[in-house]
Coordinates of C-alpha atoms in Angstrom, one line a residue:
Chain A
M1 CA -17.7 -44.6 51.3
K2 CA -18.0 -48.0 53.0
T3 CA -17.6 -51.1 51.0
P4 CA -21.0 -52.5 50.0
V5 CA -22.3 -55.6 51.8
I6 CA -23.6 -57.0 48.5
Q7 CA -22.0 -55.9 45.2
A8 CA -23.1 -57.0 41.8
K9 CA -21.1 -56.0 38.7
D10 CA -22.3 -56.7 35.3
L11 CA -24.0 -59.9 36.5
N12 CA -25.4 -62.3 34.0
L13 CA -27.3 -65.5 34.4
T14 CA -28.4 -67.5 31.3
F15 CA -30.4 -70.8 31.6
E16 CA -30.0 -73.1 28.7
T17 CA -33.4 -74.6 27.7
N18 CA -34.6 -76.6 24.7
D19 CA -36.0 -73.4 23.2
G20 CA -32.6 -71.7 23.4
P21 CA -31.0 -69.6 26.1
V22 CA -33.1 -67.6 28.5
H23 CA -31.5 -64.5 29.9
A24 CA -32.8 -64.5 33.5
L25 CA -30.4 -61.7 34.4
K26 CA -28.4 -59.4 32.1
G27 CA -25.9 -56.7 33.0
V28 CA -27.1 -56.3 36.6
N29 CA -25.1 -53.7 38.6
L30 CA -26.1 -53.0 42.2
D31 CA -24.5 -52.0 45.5
I32 CA -26.2 -52.7 48.7
Q33 CA -24.9 -51.0 51.8
Q34 CA -24.9 -52.2 55.4
G35 CA -28.3 -51.6 57.0
D36 CA -30.1 -51.0 53.7
F37 CA -33.6 -52.2 53.1
V38 CA -33.7 -53.1 49.5
S39 CA -36.8 -54.1 47.6
F40 CA -36.8 -55.8 44.3
I41 CA -40.0 -55.2 42.3
G42 CA -41.0 -56.2 38.8
P43 CA -43.4 -58.4 36.9
S44 CA -43.0 -62.2 36.8
G45 CA -39.9 -63.4 35.0
C46 CA -37.9 -60.2 35.6
G47 CA -35.3 -62.1 37.6
K48 CA -36.0 -60.6 41.0
T49 CA -36.2 -64.0 42.7
T50 CA -33.3 -65.3 40.6
F51 CA -31.1 -62.4 41.7
L52 CA -32.0 -63.0 45.4
R53 CA -31.1 -66.7 44.9
C54 CA -27.8 -65.7 43.3
I55 CA -27.0 -63.6 46.4
A56 CA -27.9 -66.6 48.5
G57 CA -25.7 -68.9 46.5
L58 CA -28.6 -71.0 45.5
E59 CA -28.1 -70.2 41.8
T60 CA -24.7 -69.7 40.1
P61 CA -24.4 -66.7 37.8
T62 CA -22.9 -67.4 34.4
G63 CA -21.1 -64.1 34.1
G64 CA -20.0 -60.9 35.9
S65 CA -19.1 -60.7 39.6
L66 CA -21.1 -60.9 42.8
T67 CA -19.8 -60.5 46.3
V68 CA -21.5 -60.9 49.6
N69 CA -19.6 -59.6 52.7
G70 CA -16.6 -59.5 50.3
M71 CA -16.8 -63.2 49.6
S72 CA -18.3 -65.3 46.8
P73 CA -22.0 -66.0 47.5
D74 CA -21.2 -69.7 48.0
D75 CA -18.6 -68.9 50.6
A76 CA -21.0 -66.5 52.2
R77 CA -23.6 -69.2 52.3
K78 CA -21.1 -71.6 53.9
A79 CA -20.2 -68.9 56.4
R80 CA -24.0 -68.6 57.2
A81 CA -24.0 -64.9 56.2
Y82 CA -27.7 -64.6 55.7
G83 CA -31.1 -65.9 56.7
Y84 CA -33.6 -66.7 54.0
V85 CA -37.3 -66.4 54.2
F86 CA -39.4 -68.2 51.5
Q87 CA -42.8 -67.4 50.2
A88 CA -44.3 -70.2 52.2
A89 CA -43.5 -70.5 55.8
G90 CA -42.4 -74.1 55.3
L91 CA -42.3 -75.0 59.0
Y92 CA -41.8 -78.6 59.8
P93 CA -45.1 -80.0 60.9
W94 CA -43.4 -82.5 63.3
R95 CA -41.6 -79.7 65.2
T96 CA -43.1 -77.2 67.5
I97 CA -42.6 -73.5 66.8
G98 CA -39.6 -73.5 69.1
G99 CA -38.3 -76.7 67.5
N100 CA -38.5 -75.1 64.1
I101 CA -36.6 -72.0 65.2
R102 CA -34.0 -74.3 66.8
L103 CA -33.5 -76.2 63.5
P104 CA -30.8 -74.0 62.0
L105 CA -29.1 -73.7 65.5
E106 CA -29.0 -77.5 65.8
I107 CA -27.5 -77.8 62.3
M108 CA -24.9 -75.1 63.1
G109 CA -23.9 -76.9 66.3
Y110 CA -25.0 -74.3 68.9
S111 CA -24.9 -75.5 72.5
K112 CA -28.2 -76.5 74.1
Q113 CA -28.2 -73.5 76.4
K114 CA -27.4 -71.1 73.6
Q115 CA -30.1 -72.7 71.5
A116 CA -32.7 -72.1 74.1
E117 CA -31.6 -68.4 74.6
Q118 CA -31.7 -67.7 70.9
V119 CA -35.1 -69.3 70.5
Q120 CA -36.5 -67.1 73.3
R121 CA -34.9 -64.0 72.0
T122 CA -36.1 -64.4 68.4
L123 CA -39.6 -65.4 69.5
E124 CA -39.8 -62.1 71.3
L125 CA -38.4 -60.3 68.3
V126 CA -41.3 -61.5 66.1
D127 CA -43.9 -61.2 68.9
L128 CA -44.5 -64.9 69.3
A129 CA -43.3 -65.3 72.9
G130 CA -45.4 -68.0 74.6
F131 CA -46.0 -70.0 71.3
E132 CA -42.8 -72.0 71.6
K133 CA -44.6 -75.3 72.4
K134 CA -47.3 -74.9 69.8
F135 CA -47.3 -76.9 66.6
P136 CA -47.5 -75.0 63.3
W137 CA -51.0 -76.1 62.5
Q138 CA -52.2 -74.4 65.7
L139 CA -51.1 -71.0 64.3
S140 CA -52.6 -68.7 61.7
G141 CA -50.8 -68.2 58.3
G142 CA -49.5 -64.8 59.4
M143 CA -48.1 -66.2 62.7
Q144 CA -46.5 -69.1 60.8
Q145 CA -44.7 -66.7 58.5
R146 CA -43.5 -64.7 61.5
A147 CA -42.2 -68.0 62.9
S148 CA -40.3 -68.6 59.7
I149 CA -38.8 -65.1 59.9
A150 CA -37.7 -65.9 63.5
R151 CA -36.1 -69.1 62.1
A152 CA -34.1 -66.9 59.6
L153 CA -33.1 -64.5 62.4
A154 CA -32.2 -67.2 65.0
F155 CA -28.5 -67.5 64.1
D156 CA -27.7 -63.8 64.0
A157 CA -26.9 -63.4 60.3
D158 CA -26.4 -59.8 59.3
I159 CA -28.3 -60.2 56.1
L160 CA -31.9 -61.1 55.7
L161 CA -33.1 -62.3 52.3
M162 CA -36.9 -62.5 51.8
D163 CA -38.6 -63.9 48.8
E164 CA -42.2 -62.5 48.7
P165 CA -42.6 -63.6 52.3
F166 CA -46.1 -62.0 52.6
G167 CA -47.3 -62.9 49.1
A168 CA -49.7 -65.5 50.3
L169 CA -51.2 -63.5 53.1
D170 CA -54.3 -61.2 53.0
E171 CA -53.8 -57.5 53.0
I172 CA -54.7 -56.7 56.6
V173 CA -52.2 -59.3 57.9
R174 CA -49.7 -58.1 55.4
D175 CA -49.9 -54.5 56.6
H176 CA -49.5 -55.6 60.1
L177 CA -46.5 -57.7 59.3
N178 CA -44.9 -55.0 57.2
A179 CA -45.1 -52.6 60.2
E180 CA -43.6 -55.3 62.4
L181 CA -40.8 -56.0 59.9
L182 CA -39.9 -52.3 59.8
K183 CA -39.7 -52.2 63.6
L184 CA -37.6 -55.4 63.6
W185 CA -35.3 -54.0 60.9
D186 CA -34.9 -50.8 62.9
R187 CA -34.1 -52.7 66.1
T188 CA -31.6 -55.1 64.6
G189 CA -29.9 -53.0 61.9
K190 CA -29.8 -55.9 59.5
T191 CA -29.4 -55.5 55.7
V192 CA -32.6 -56.7 54.1
G193 CA -33.2 -57.9 50.5
F194 CA -36.9 -58.1 49.9
V195 CA -38.6 -59.4 46.7
T196 CA -42.2 -58.3 46.2
H197 CA -44.6 -57.4 43.4
S198 CA -46.6 -55.0 45.5
I199 CA -45.7 -51.3 44.9
P200 CA -47.1 -50.0 48.2
E201 CA -45.2 -52.7 50.1
A202 CA -42.0 -51.9 48.3
V203 CA -42.3 -48.1 48.9
F204 CA -43.4 -48.5 52.5
L205 CA -40.6 -50.8 53.5
S206 CA -37.5 -49.8 51.5
T207 CA -34.6 -47.4 51.7
K208 CA -33.8 -48.4 48.1
I209 CA -36.3 -49.8 45.5
V210 CA -34.8 -51.7 42.6
V211 CA -37.2 -51.8 39.7
M212 CA -36.7 -54.7 37.3
S213 CA -38.1 -55.8 34.0
P214 CA -38.2 -59.1 32.1
R215 CA -36.7 -60.5 28.8
P216 CA -33.8 -60.1 29.6
G217 CA -34.1 -59.7 33.3
R218 CA -32.5 -56.4 34.2
I219 CA -32.6 -53.4 36.4
T220 CA -34.4 -50.4 34.9
D221 CA -34.4 -48.0 37.9
V222 CA -33.0 -47.7 41.4
I223 CA -34.9 -45.4 43.6
E224 CA -33.4 -44.1 46.8
S225 CA -36.3 -43.5 49.2
T226 CA -36.6 -40.1 50.8
L227 CA -39.0 -41.3 53.4
P228 CA -37.9 -41.1 57.1
R229 CA -36.7 -44.2 58.9
E230 CA -39.6 -44.0 61.2
R231 CA -42.7 -44.9 59.2
P232 CA -46.2 -45.2 60.6
L233 CA -48.8 -46.9 58.3
E234 CA -50.4 -43.6 57.7
I235 CA -47.3 -42.4 55.8
R236 CA -48.8 -44.2 52.8
D237 CA -51.2 -41.3 52.4
S238 CA -48.5 -38.7 52.3
K239 CA -47.5 -36.8 49.1
E240 CA -44.0 -38.1 49.3
F241 CA -45.1 -41.7 49.4
I242 CA -47.4 -41.3 46.5
E243 CA -44.6 -39.6 44.4
I244 CA -42.2 -42.5 45.0
A245 CA -45.0 -45.0 44.2
H246 CA -45.6 -43.1 41.0
R247 CA -42.0 -43.3 40.0
V248 CA -41.9 -47.0 40.7
R249 CA -45.0 -47.4 38.5
E250 CA -43.4 -45.4 35.7
G251 CA -40.3 -47.5 36.0
L252 CA -42.4 -50.7 35.7
K253 CA -44.3 -49.3 32.7
A254 CA -41.1 -48.2 30.9
G255 CA -39.6 -51.6 31.4
S256 CA -42.5 -53.4 29.9
E257 CA -42.7 -51.2 26.8
V258 CA -39.2 -52.1 25.6
Chain B
M1 CA -68.6 -97.5 67.3
K2 CA -70.4 -95.6 64.5
H3 CA -69.1 -98.3 62.1
L4 CA -70.8 -101.1 64.0
L5 CA -74.1 -101.0 62.2
P6 CA -72.7 -100.9 58.6
V7 CA -70.2 -103.6 59.4
L8 CA -72.8 -105.8 61.1
T9 CA -75.1 -105.3 58.1
V10 CA -72.4 -106.5 55.7
V11 CA -71.5 -109.4 57.9
I12 CA -75.1 -110.6 58.1
A13 CA -75.5 -110.2 54.3
L14 CA -72.4 -112.3 53.8
L15 CA -73.6 -115.0 56.2
A16 CA -76.9 -115.1 54.4
V17 CA -75.3 -115.6 51.0
W18 CA -73.0 -118.2 52.5
Y19 CA -75.9 -120.3 54.0
I20 CA -77.8 -120.1 50.7
A21 CA -74.7 -121.1 48.8
C22 CA -74.3 -124.2 51.0
I23 CA -77.5 -125.7 49.4
P24 CA -76.4 -126.1 45.8
M25 CA -72.7 -126.6 46.7
N26 CA -73.4 -129.6 48.9
V27 CA -76.6 -131.0 47.2
K28 CA -75.1 -134.2 45.7
E29 CA -73.7 -135.5 49.0
V30 CA -76.7 -134.3 50.9
L31 CA -79.0 -136.2 48.6
T32 CA -76.9 -139.4 48.8
T33 CA -77.1 -139.3 52.6
A34 CA -80.8 -138.7 52.5
E35 CA -81.3 -141.6 50.1
R36 CA -79.4 -143.9 52.4
A37 CA -81.8 -142.8 55.1
G38 CA -84.7 -143.9 53.0
V39 CA -85.9 -140.7 51.5
P40 CA -87.1 -141.0 47.9
I41 CA -84.9 -138.9 45.6
D42 CA -85.6 -137.6 42.1
P43 CA -84.0 -139.0 39.9
P44 CA -83.5 -142.2 41.9
S45 CA -80.2 -143.4 40.4
A46 CA -76.8 -142.0 41.5
A47 CA -75.5 -142.3 37.9
E48 CA -78.2 -140.0 36.6
R49 CA -77.6 -137.5 39.4
R50 CA -73.9 -137.3 38.7
D51 CA -74.4 -135.6 35.4
M52 CA -77.1 -133.2 36.5
G53 CA -76.6 -129.5 37.4
H54 CA -76.6 -128.6 41.1
L55 CA -79.4 -126.2 40.8
A56 CA -81.7 -128.6 39.0
L57 CA -81.1 -131.2 41.8
V58 CA -82.0 -128.6 44.4
L59 CA -85.2 -127.7 42.6
R60 CA -86.3 -131.3 42.2
N61 CA -85.7 -132.3 45.8
T62 CA -86.6 -129.3 47.8
D63 CA -87.8 -131.5 50.8
A64 CA -84.7 -133.5 51.1
L65 CA -82.2 -130.7 51.7
G66 CA -82.2 -130.6 55.5
G67 CA -78.6 -131.9 55.7
S68 CA -77.1 -129.0 53.7
W69 CA -75.6 -127.4 56.7
S70 CA -74.5 -130.3 58.8
Q71 CA -72.8 -132.5 56.2
D72 CA -69.5 -134.1 57.2
R73 CA -66.7 -133.0 54.9
A74 CA -69.0 -130.7 53.0
R75 CA -67.8 -129.0 49.9
L76 CA -68.8 -125.8 51.5
P77 CA -69.1 -126.1 55.2
S78 CA -71.5 -123.7 56.8
P79 CA -70.3 -120.9 59.1
H80 CA -71.5 -122.6 62.3
Q81 CA -69.6 -125.8 61.4
I82 CA -66.5 -123.7 60.9
T83 CA -67.1 -121.9 64.1
A84 CA -67.4 -125.2 65.9
E85 CA -64.2 -126.4 64.3
L86 CA -62.5 -123.2 65.4
W87 CA -63.7 -123.8 68.9
K88 CA -62.7 -127.4 68.8
S89 CA -59.2 -126.8 67.5
T90 CA -58.4 -124.0 69.9
W91 CA -60.1 -124.0 73.3
E92 CA -61.3 -127.6 73.4
E93 CA -58.0 -128.9 72.1
E94 CA -55.8 -126.9 74.5
V95 CA -57.9 -126.9 77.6
N96 CA -59.7 -130.3 77.5
G97 CA -57.6 -132.2 75.0
R98 CA -55.2 -134.9 76.1
R99 CA -52.3 -133.2 74.3
G100 CA -53.4 -129.6 75.2
I101 CA -51.4 -127.2 77.2
V102 CA -53.4 -127.7 80.3
R103 CA -52.7 -131.5 80.5
S104 CA -49.4 -131.8 78.7
G105 CA -47.7 -128.5 79.4
S106 CA -47.1 -127.7 75.8
L107 CA -49.3 -126.6 72.9
S108 CA -51.0 -129.4 71.0
N109 CA -49.8 -129.9 67.4
R110 CA -53.5 -130.2 66.4
S111 CA -54.5 -126.8 67.7
L112 CA -54.7 -123.7 65.6
I113 CA -53.0 -121.8 68.4
Y114 CA -49.9 -123.9 67.9
H115 CA -50.0 -123.5 64.1
G116 CA -51.0 -119.9 64.2
W117 CA -48.0 -119.2 66.5
I118 CA -45.6 -120.9 64.1
T119 CA -46.9 -118.8 61.2
L120 CA -46.9 -115.6 63.3
S121 CA -43.3 -116.0 64.4
A122 CA -42.2 -116.6 60.8
T123 CA -44.3 -113.5 59.8
F124 CA -42.6 -111.4 62.4
V125 CA -39.1 -112.4 61.6
G126 CA -39.8 -112.0 57.9
F127 CA -41.4 -108.7 58.3
L128 CA -38.5 -107.4 60.4
I129 CA -36.0 -108.5 57.7
G130 CA -38.2 -107.2 54.9
A131 CA -39.0 -103.9 56.4
G132 CA -35.3 -103.3 57.5
L133 CA -34.1 -104.3 54.0
G134 CA -36.7 -102.1 52.4
V135 CA -35.8 -99.0 54.4
L136 CA -32.1 -99.6 53.8
L137 CA -32.6 -100.0 50.0
A138 CA -34.8 -96.9 49.9
V139 CA -32.1 -94.8 51.7
G140 CA -29.6 -96.1 49.2
I141 CA -31.9 -95.4 46.2
V142 CA -32.6 -91.9 47.3
H143 CA -28.9 -91.1 47.9
S144 CA -27.2 -92.8 45.1
R145 CA -28.1 -92.5 41.4
V146 CA -26.4 -95.7 40.6
M147 CA -28.6 -97.6 43.1
D148 CA -31.6 -95.8 41.9
M149 CA -30.9 -97.0 38.3
S150 CA -29.9 -100.5 39.2
V151 CA -31.8 -101.6 42.3
M152 CA -35.3 -100.3 41.5
P153 CA -35.8 -102.3 38.2
W154 CA -34.7 -105.5 40.0
A155 CA -37.0 -104.9 42.9
I156 CA -39.9 -104.6 40.5
I157 CA -38.9 -107.7 38.5
S158 CA -38.6 -109.6 41.8
Q159 CA -42.3 -109.1 42.4
T160 CA -43.4 -110.4 39.0
I161 CA -42.2 -113.9 39.8
P162 CA -45.0 -116.0 41.3
I163 CA -44.0 -116.6 44.9
V164 CA -45.6 -120.1 44.9
A165 CA -43.1 -121.1 42.2
L166 CA -40.1 -119.5 44.0
A167 CA -40.9 -120.7 47.5
P168 CA -40.0 -124.4 47.1
M169 CA -36.7 -123.4 45.4
I170 CA -35.8 -121.1 48.3
I171 CA -36.6 -123.8 50.7
V172 CA -34.6 -126.5 48.8
V173 CA -31.6 -124.3 48.3
L174 CA -31.5 -123.2 51.9
Y175 CA -32.1 -126.8 53.1
S176 CA -29.0 -127.9 51.1
V177 CA -26.8 -125.5 53.0
G178 CA -28.3 -126.6 56.3
I179 CA -30.8 -123.9 56.9
N180 CA -34.4 -125.0 57.7
G181 CA -37.2 -124.3 60.0
L182 CA -38.2 -120.7 60.6
I183 CA -35.6 -118.9 58.5
P184 CA -36.5 -120.1 55.0
K185 CA -40.2 -119.1 55.7
A186 CA -39.0 -115.8 57.0
I187 CA -37.0 -115.2 53.9
I188 CA -40.0 -115.9 51.7
S189 CA -42.0 -113.6 53.8
A190 CA -39.3 -110.9 53.6
Y191 CA -39.2 -111.3 49.9
L192 CA -42.9 -110.2 49.7
S193 CA -42.8 -107.5 52.3
F194 CA -39.7 -105.6 51.4
F195 CA -41.1 -104.3 48.1
P196 CA -44.0 -102.1 49.4
V197 CA -41.6 -100.7 52.0
V198 CA -39.0 -99.7 49.4
V199 CA -41.6 -98.0 47.2
G200 CA -43.3 -96.2 50.1
M201 CA -40.0 -95.2 51.7
V202 CA -38.5 -93.9 48.5
K203 CA -41.6 -91.8 48.0
G204 CA -41.4 -90.6 51.6
L205 CA -37.7 -89.7 51.5
R206 CA -38.3 -87.7 48.4
A207 CA -41.4 -86.0 49.8
P208 CA -39.6 -82.8 50.8
D209 CA -40.0 -80.2 48.1
H210 CA -37.3 -77.9 46.6
M211 CA -38.0 -75.1 49.0
Q212 CA -37.4 -77.4 52.0
L213 CA -34.1 -78.6 50.5
D214 CA -33.1 -75.0 49.6
L215 CA -33.8 -73.9 53.2
L216 CA -31.3 -76.5 54.5
K217 CA -28.9 -75.5 51.8
T218 CA -29.0 -71.9 53.2
Y219 CA -27.9 -73.4 56.5
N220 CA -25.1 -75.3 54.8
A221 CA -26.5 -78.5 56.2
T222 CA -24.7 -81.8 55.5
K223 CA -26.3 -84.7 53.7
S224 CA -26.7 -86.6 56.8
Q225 CA -28.3 -83.6 58.6
T226 CA -30.7 -83.3 55.7
F227 CA -31.5 -87.0 56.1
W228 CA -32.1 -87.1 59.8
K229 CA -33.8 -83.7 60.2
L230 CA -35.8 -83.5 57.0
R231 CA -36.1 -86.6 54.9
L232 CA -36.6 -89.2 57.6
P233 CA -39.3 -87.3 59.5
S234 CA -41.1 -86.5 56.2
S235 CA -41.1 -90.2 55.3
V236 CA -42.8 -91.4 58.5
P237 CA -46.4 -91.3 57.2
Y238 CA -45.4 -93.0 54.0
L239 CA -43.5 -95.6 56.0
F240 CA -46.5 -96.6 58.1
T241 CA -48.7 -96.9 55.0
S242 CA -46.3 -99.3 53.4
L243 CA -45.7 -101.2 56.6
K244 CA -49.4 -102.0 56.7
I245 CA -49.2 -103.5 53.2
G246 CA -45.9 -105.1 54.1
I247 CA -47.0 -107.0 57.2
A248 CA -50.0 -108.4 55.4
A249 CA -47.7 -109.6 52.6
S250 CA -45.4 -111.1 55.2
L251 CA -48.2 -113.2 56.5
V252 CA -49.0 -114.5 53.0
G253 CA -45.3 -115.2 52.5
A254 CA -45.1 -117.2 55.7
I255 CA -48.2 -119.3 54.7
V256 CA -46.8 -119.9 51.2
G257 CA -43.5 -121.0 52.7
E258 CA -45.3 -123.5 54.9
L259 CA -47.1 -125.2 52.0
P260 CA -44.3 -127.4 50.7
V261 CA -42.8 -128.2 54.0
Q262 CA -45.7 -129.6 56.1
R263 CA -44.0 -129.0 59.4
G264 CA -46.7 -127.0 61.1
G265 CA -48.1 -123.6 60.5
L266 CA -51.4 -122.4 59.0
G267 CA -50.2 -123.1 55.5
A268 CA -49.4 -126.7 56.4
R269 CA -52.8 -126.9 58.0
M270 CA -54.6 -125.6 54.9
L271 CA -52.8 -128.0 52.6
G272 CA -53.2 -130.9 55.0
G273 CA -56.9 -130.2 55.1
S274 CA -57.2 -130.3 51.4
Y275 CA -55.3 -133.6 51.1
Y276 CA -57.7 -135.3 53.5
G277 CA -60.9 -133.5 52.4
Q278 CA -61.1 -131.7 55.7
T279 CA -62.8 -128.6 54.4
E280 CA -63.7 -127.3 57.9
Q281 CA -60.0 -127.5 58.8
I282 CA -59.1 -125.4 55.7
W283 CA -61.7 -122.8 56.4
A284 CA -60.8 -122.6 60.1
A285 CA -57.1 -122.1 59.3
L286 CA -58.1 -119.5 56.7
F287 CA -60.2 -117.6 59.2
V288 CA -57.4 -117.7 61.8
A289 CA -55.0 -116.3 59.1
A290 CA -57.5 -113.6 58.1
G291 CA -58.0 -112.7 61.8
M292 CA -54.2 -112.5 62.3
A293 CA -53.8 -110.3 59.3
A294 CA -56.5 -107.9 60.5
L295 CA -54.9 -107.8 63.9
L296 CA -51.4 -107.1 62.5
V297 CA -52.6 -104.3 60.2
W298 CA -54.6 -102.9 63.1
L299 CA -51.4 -103.0 65.3
I300 CA -49.4 -101.1 62.7
G301 CA -52.3 -98.6 62.4
W302 CA -52.3 -98.1 66.2
L303 CA -48.5 -97.6 66.2
E304 CA -48.9 -95.1 63.3
K305 CA -51.5 -93.1 65.2
R306 CA -49.4 -93.0 68.3
T307 CA -46.3 -92.0 66.5
L308 CA -47.9 -89.3 64.4
T309 CA -49.7 -87.9 67.4
R310 CA -46.4 -87.7 69.3
M311 CA -44.8 -86.1 66.3
G312 CA -47.6 -83.5 66.2
M313 CA -48.5 -84.5 62.7
L314 CA -52.0 -85.8 63.5
T315 CA -54.4 -83.0 64.3

């Protein structure tokens, strides 16, 4: 078996607060393989976002081990191993769409010509070709979020970390973007970590669904999806899809009863 | 242009109040003048009138008030007298006057154009120093905790000292080391204008939220990249707002700096007018100062609009 891209062993993260320690993550064990699409699902406070931030090196675990590409998360961050998509698009209003996608490339010191190439390529990848010169306010919320995905893809990191990227969008736009994201994942073969609290979204997208529960934040179930890689939106009406969704729901219920 | 009607209404209302206010304000001198011209006044003795209220005098002599708006050295000169003074000390003085620019080749030292220019140049230099200093301090405060803890309280304290008390000291101290003329005034002006710029800029540089800063962290951006690519552009709208306050404060500073020196400028003109009871001269200088302030603030507003449009931040 290949070595996992992301590997967590007995990971703990405790925040010290005035009301005593808060166990944001406790005893988290997880392997993520190259090319996996892993969703983290659970109620608020279950540590799903915290875990994603640990992978990104934005939070430091207080115990256990965590490696990304065989390195510590902080080294991986410095090696620009991943692109991160936040819940809000967070595009700079003073930069055009092209300028926003160019931002990481400028910071990482790409040549002007290479920057232009990458911007063109990623714009096509998220279906925004022709919008390069537009400013963010000229785009809809869904298009802005696509631009922010393009920004995370621009520098060819192998890992894509997404923290409820479609949480603020309406369901129709969300469905559309989910389908687009799957296509993009299929084409690029990236490893994706995806935080959500929508069960259908998690089941539809993932090869692996990680169910988490709060107090302390921990993993209660890991479900390997049996759905095929090719997934039309209609797959959500299939028996298999409903069964997996059911298991996720049971896992969430079990977690909240403890 | 849609503001024209409301603005005009307010202006007309103010002028009406002003003309009415001229009557009680000037009544004593007006009645004295009328008496000399042979008009019977009630009460007839000047000693009695001295202790009476202005309104009572107005009510008892309603037919002798014709001179209320044309009195020389009136307590409250009327708007048309001030307008005439403005015309006289700008166009008339420069174009037709013996010492004006047309005949002598240089601005007359009795014209408001000459004095306005002196004030304006001190304002500009002071504003540049103040705004530059303000931006630098803000950058330091945002990046260094030590500066945040040490500079900010002093900046606030500096603004609690009345500038009229401080201005003569600044001028005297600088004079003793051989600096006079424009620079001391510019320093006083900078002293007033740096503060709004510091406060606005600190707020602006801290405007990016956690998510924005985390995003740059995922790119492993350096501090200076974060500054140039995120903090500085985010602060631009805040900067312009504080520059508008700053430039108006600069003008006040320059005028205050001119009061003790009496070597030209609108401040000198105002104080000179009050020494010699030339109220029209004070008001004329005041209006020129107000007009200049409006123009400067408008100029910054215009720059703001252009900059933000170019940055794509104005929809």
